[in-house]
XYZ file of N, CA and C in Angstrom:
345
model
N 1.723 19.709 32.547
C 2.663 19.241 31.543
C 2.561 17.722 31.438
N 2.457 17.211 30.236
C 2.362 15.780 29.994
C 3.734 15.127 30.161
N 3.731 13.884 30.643
C 4.978 13.166 30.871
C 5.060 11.941 29.962
N 6.291 11.530 29.669
C 6.542 10.377 28.815
C 7.301 9.329 29.615
N 6.786 8.117 29.595
C 7.446 7.004 30.254
C 7.885 5.964 29.244
N 8.909 5.224 29.605
C 9.391 4.131 28.777
C 9.472 2.889 29.645
N 8.933 1.786 29.137
C 9.025 0.506 29.827
C 9.556 -0.546 28.856
N 10.155 -1.570 29.420
C 10.630 -2.692 28.603
C 10.298 -3.990 29.317
N 9.903 -4.976 28.544
C 9.729 -6.328 29.050
C 11.083 -7.012 28.910
N 11.637 -7.498 30.015
C 12.987 -8.053 29.950
C 13.077 -9.401 30.644
N 14.074 -10.163 30.251
C 14.487 -11.393 30.912
C 15.858 -11.755 30.346
N 16.851 -11.852 31.224
C 18.234 -12.154 30.832
C 18.706 -11.252 29.688
N 18.717 -9.953 29.943
C 19.077 -8.956 28.921
C 20.333 -8.160 29.291
N 21.235 -8.741 30.068
C 22.387 -8.002 30.578
C 23.198 -7.321 29.477
N 23.335 -7.943 28.333
C 24.173 -7.371 27.272
C 23.505 -6.198 26.563
N 22.193 -6.169 26.519
C 21.477 -5.094 25.826
C 21.113 -3.935 26.744
N 20.993 -4.180 28.029
C 20.453 -3.166 28.938
C 21.277 -1.889 29.103
N 22.601 -1.937 29.200
C 23.317 -0.665 29.404
C 22.993 0.396 28.352
N 22.994 0.019 27.084
C 22.663 0.977 26.023
C 21.228 1.432 26.086
N 20.319 0.495 26.401
C 18.899 0.848 26.507
C 18.676 1.829 27.650
N 19.272 1.560 28.795
C 19.093 2.439 29.947
C 19.615 3.838 29.643
N 20.815 3.930 29.124
C 21.401 5.244 28.810
C 20.544 6.005 27.814
N 20.032 5.323 26.816
C 19.183 5.961 25.815
C 17.851 6.380 26.418
N 17.221 5.487 27.174
C 15.890 5.748 27.712
C 15.888 6.868 28.758
N 16.860 6.870 29.672
C 16.859 7.901 30.721
C 17.166 9.283 30.157
N 17.809 9.336 28.987
C 18.082 10.638 28.383
C 16.847 11.221 27.703
N 15.829 10.395 27.491
C 14.657 10.818 26.746
C 13.401 10.930 27.603
N 13.191 9.991 28.514
C 11.908 9.864 29.206
C 11.911 10.501 30.590
N 10.696 10.793 31.054
C 10.520 11.299 32.414
C 10.568 10.170 33.435
N 10.200 8.958 33.017
C 10.184 7.803 33.912
C 10.553 6.566 33.111
N 11.472 5.770 33.637
C 11.916 4.545 32.986
C 11.715 3.397 33.965
N 11.097 2.312 33.504
C 10.911 1.141 34.349
C 10.938 -0.111 33.493
N 11.039 -1.264 34.155
C 11.038 -2.529 33.430
C 10.023 -3.481 34.046
N 9.533 -4.351 33.205
C 8.665 -5.443 33.626
C 9.454 -6.710 33.357
N 9.900 -7.356 34.407
C 10.730 -8.551 34.308
C 9.813 -9.760 34.272
N 9.765 -10.453 33.131
C 8.842 -11.574 32.965
C 9.577 -12.800 32.445
N 9.987 -13.629 33.359
C 10.640 -14.869 32.975
C 9.645 -16.007 32.901
N 10.015 -17.096 32.228
C 9.124 -18.256 32.146
C 8.896 -18.848 33.535
N 7.641 -19.082 33.859
C 7.312 -19.610 35.178
C 7.611 -18.627 36.298
N 7.788 -17.354 35.953
C 8.127 -16.352 36.956
C 9.592 -16.373 37.353
N 10.437 -17.066 36.562
C 11.865 -17.197 36.878
C 12.564 -15.835 36.847
N 13.596 -15.722 37.643
C 14.419 -14.515 37.668
C 15.590 -14.650 36.706
N 16.039 -13.532 36.168
C 17.222 -13.524 35.312
C 18.420 -14.045 36.092
N 19.289 -14.761 35.398
C 20.470 -15.339 36.041
C 21.770 -14.753 35.510
N 21.676 -13.707 34.684
C 22.868 -13.169 34.031
C 23.318 -11.824 34.592
N 22.730 -11.367 35.689
C 23.089 -10.080 36.270
C 22.157 -8.944 35.881
N 21.104 -9.251 35.136
C 20.147 -8.230 34.699
C 19.549 -7.472 35.885
N 19.069 -8.190 36.868
C 18.407 -7.562 38.014
C 19.384 -6.683 38.783
N 20.587 -7.162 38.979
C 21.598 -6.385 39.707
C 21.948 -5.097 38.961
N 22.025 -5.170 37.630
C 22.304 -3.969 36.835
C 21.183 -2.950 36.979
N 19.938 -3.415 36.907
C 18.797 -2.509 37.059
C 18.779 -1.869 38.445
N 19.096 -2.645 39.458
C 19.155 -2.097 40.817
C 20.268 -1.058 40.938
N 21.396 -1.322 40.299
C 22.510 -0.362 40.317
C 22.088 0.972 39.714
N 21.324 0.927 38.622
C 20.842 2.139 37.953
C 19.575 2.696 38.607
N 19.061 1.991 39.606
C 17.829 2.391 40.318
C 16.624 2.467 39.382
N 16.556 1.506 38.475
C 15.418 1.393 37.567
C 14.351 0.547 38.267
N 13.132 1.053 38.425
C 12.081 0.261 39.070
C 11.787 -1.020 38.281
N 11.650 -2.124 39.016
C 11.387 -3.426 38.417
C 10.065 -3.954 38.959
N 9.202 -4.411 38.056
C 7.990 -5.134 38.426
C 8.156 -6.547 37.889
N 7.878 -7.531 38.718
C 8.081 -8.922 38.322
C 6.772 -9.559 37.871
N 6.865 -10.346 36.817
C 5.700 -11.034 36.275
C 6.094 -12.376 35.688
N 5.235 -12.890 34.839
C 5.409 -14.221 34.278
C 5.025 -14.188 32.799
N 5.960 -14.529 31.938
C 5.708 -14.507 30.490
C 4.699 -15.580 30.076
N 4.478 -16.553 30.931
C 3.546 -17.640 30.596
C 2.107 -17.160 30.440
N 1.797 -15.972 30.953
C 0.437 -15.440 30.801
C 0.183 -14.904 29.398
N 1.226 -14.772 28.608
C 1.080 -14.304 27.234
C 1.701 -12.933 27.038
N 2.123 -12.702 25.812
C 2.823 -11.465 25.475
C 1.930 -10.236 25.661
N 0.663 -10.332 25.286
C -0.244 -9.191 25.434
C -0.436 -8.802 26.891
N -0.604 -9.783 27.754
C -0.765 -9.521 29.192
C 0.499 -8.869 29.743
N 1.640 -9.390 29.340
C 2.912 -8.847 29.829
C 3.080 -7.398 29.389
N 2.789 -7.093 28.127
C 2.945 -5.706 27.652
C 1.945 -4.774 28.310
N 0.735 -5.228 28.535
C -0.249 -4.403 29.239
C 0.219 -4.123 30.658
N 0.708 -5.141 31.339
C 1.209 -4.946 32.695
C 2.436 -4.040 32.714
N 3.269 -4.135 31.688
C 4.441 -3.263 31.603
C 4.016 -1.799 31.496
N 3.019 -1.526 30.672
C 2.530 -0.149 30.517
C 1.981 0.366 31.842
N 1.324 -0.491 32.580
C 0.756 -0.081 33.873
C 1.818 0.233 34.919
N 3.058 -0.137 34.665
C 4.153 0.158 35.598
C 4.543 1.629 35.589
N 4.149 2.332 34.575
C 4.556 3.728 34.429
C 3.462 4.670 34.921
N 3.833 5.690 35.684
C 2.861 6.680 36.133
C 2.647 7.815 35.134
N 3.245 7.710 33.954
C 3.246 8.815 32.995
C 1.967 8.881 32.162
N 1.775 10.050 31.528
C 0.619 10.265 30.659
C 0.728 9.462 29.361
N 1.931 9.373 28.818
C 2.194 8.614 27.602
C 3.293 7.608 27.906
N 3.127 6.386 27.416
C 4.089 5.326 27.710
C 4.500 4.635 26.415
N 5.791 4.488 26.229
C 6.344 3.759 25.089
C 6.861 2.419 25.592
N 6.572 1.369 24.858
C 7.100 0.051 25.172
C 8.243 -0.230 24.209
N 9.395 -0.529 24.771
C 10.570 -0.791 23.949
C 11.128 -2.167 24.278
N 11.922 -2.697 23.378
C 12.717 -3.883 23.666
C 14.063 -3.408 24.199
N 14.750 -4.275 24.912
C 16.032 -3.891 25.498
C 17.083 -3.556 24.449
N 16.910 -4.027 23.232
C 17.885 -3.716 22.185
C 17.484 -2.505 21.343
N 16.406 -1.818 21.711
C 16.011 -0.577 21.038
C 16.799 0.595 21.611
N 17.008 1.619 20.798
C 17.746 2.813 21.212
C 17.112 4.052 20.607
N 17.336 5.201 21.269
C 17.019 6.504 20.690
C 18.318 7.093 20.187
N 18.283 7.626 18.976
C 19.456 8.272 18.402
C 19.077 9.686 17.985
N 20.025 10.623 18.102
C 19.729 11.975 17.609
C 19.402 11.913 16.123
N 18.416 12.690 15.713
C 17.991 12.683 14.321
C 18.530 13.916 13.624
N 19.175 13.716 12.499
C 19.655 14.823 11.682
C 18.544 15.234 10.744
N 18.569 16.462 10.243
C 17.520 16.864 9.297
C 17.478 15.902 8.113
N 16.286 15.473 7.773
C 16.124 14.526 6.688
C 16.201 15.209 5.323
N 15.921 16.512 5.290
C 15.887 17.228 4.037
C 16.446 18.619 4.259
N 17.358 19.006 3.431
C 17.921 20.344 3.520
C 17.503 21.110 2.280
N 16.922 22.266 2.488
C 16.452 23.079 1.378
C 17.379 24.281 1.254
N 17.997 24.424 0.098
C 18.886 25.547 -0.133
C 18.293 26.452 -1.206
N 18.554 27.702 -1.120
C 18.057 28.646 -2.109
C 16.624 29.039 -1.823
N 15.945 29.524 -2.860
C 14.592 30.024 -2.687
C 13.523 29.023 -3.092
N 13.913 27.851 -3.560
C 12.929 26.856 -3.963
C 12.243 26.281 -2.723
N 10.916 26.221 -2.774
C 10.216 25.636 -1.627
C 10.411 24.128 -1.596
N 10.247 23.565 -0.417
C 10.318 22.116 -0.282
C 9.119 21.520 -0.996
N 9.311 20.563 -1.907
C 8.176 19.993 -2.646
C 7.235 19.246 -1.702
N 5.953 19.341 -1.995
C 4.943 18.632 -1.225
C 4.675 17.315 -1.938
N 5.392 16.274 -1.522
C 5.277 14.987 -2.210
C 3.931 14.328 -1.950
N 3.215 14.766 -0.947
C 1.919 14.164 -0.668
C 0.919 14.458 -1.776
N 1.117 15.558 -2.525
C 0.198 15.937 -3.597
C 0.597 15.361 -4.945
N 1.741 14.697 -5.017
C 2.194 14.155 -6.286
C 1.644 12.767 -6.508
N 1.272 12.506 -7.727
C 0.817 11.159 -8.105
C 2.024 10.421 -8.645
N 2.285 9.285 -8.073
C 3.461 8.499 -8.523
C 3.070 7.481 -9.531
């Protein structure tokens, strides 16, 4: 069975993290964060303590190496087959049906229509 992991690059994200954590743990098989402050600095707003309270694995890095390096390292933090990279202010929401078809009319295939 394939697994889905979610990682986030964070630094001083205390206000966004509670919603992100609740959303991510309800969806993914594995949730972790890559903490990358400037110069390798640690968050000073309680971010690390919140993650420890929720038992979210933290890998520490340095944003000075560049955004691409940080995101690649964040993906490597997950042991899952598929990994999603999210920001701390991203959320998963239940999706309602986008289209409701009533009666016997088939749902139109808009891909075949020329606009």
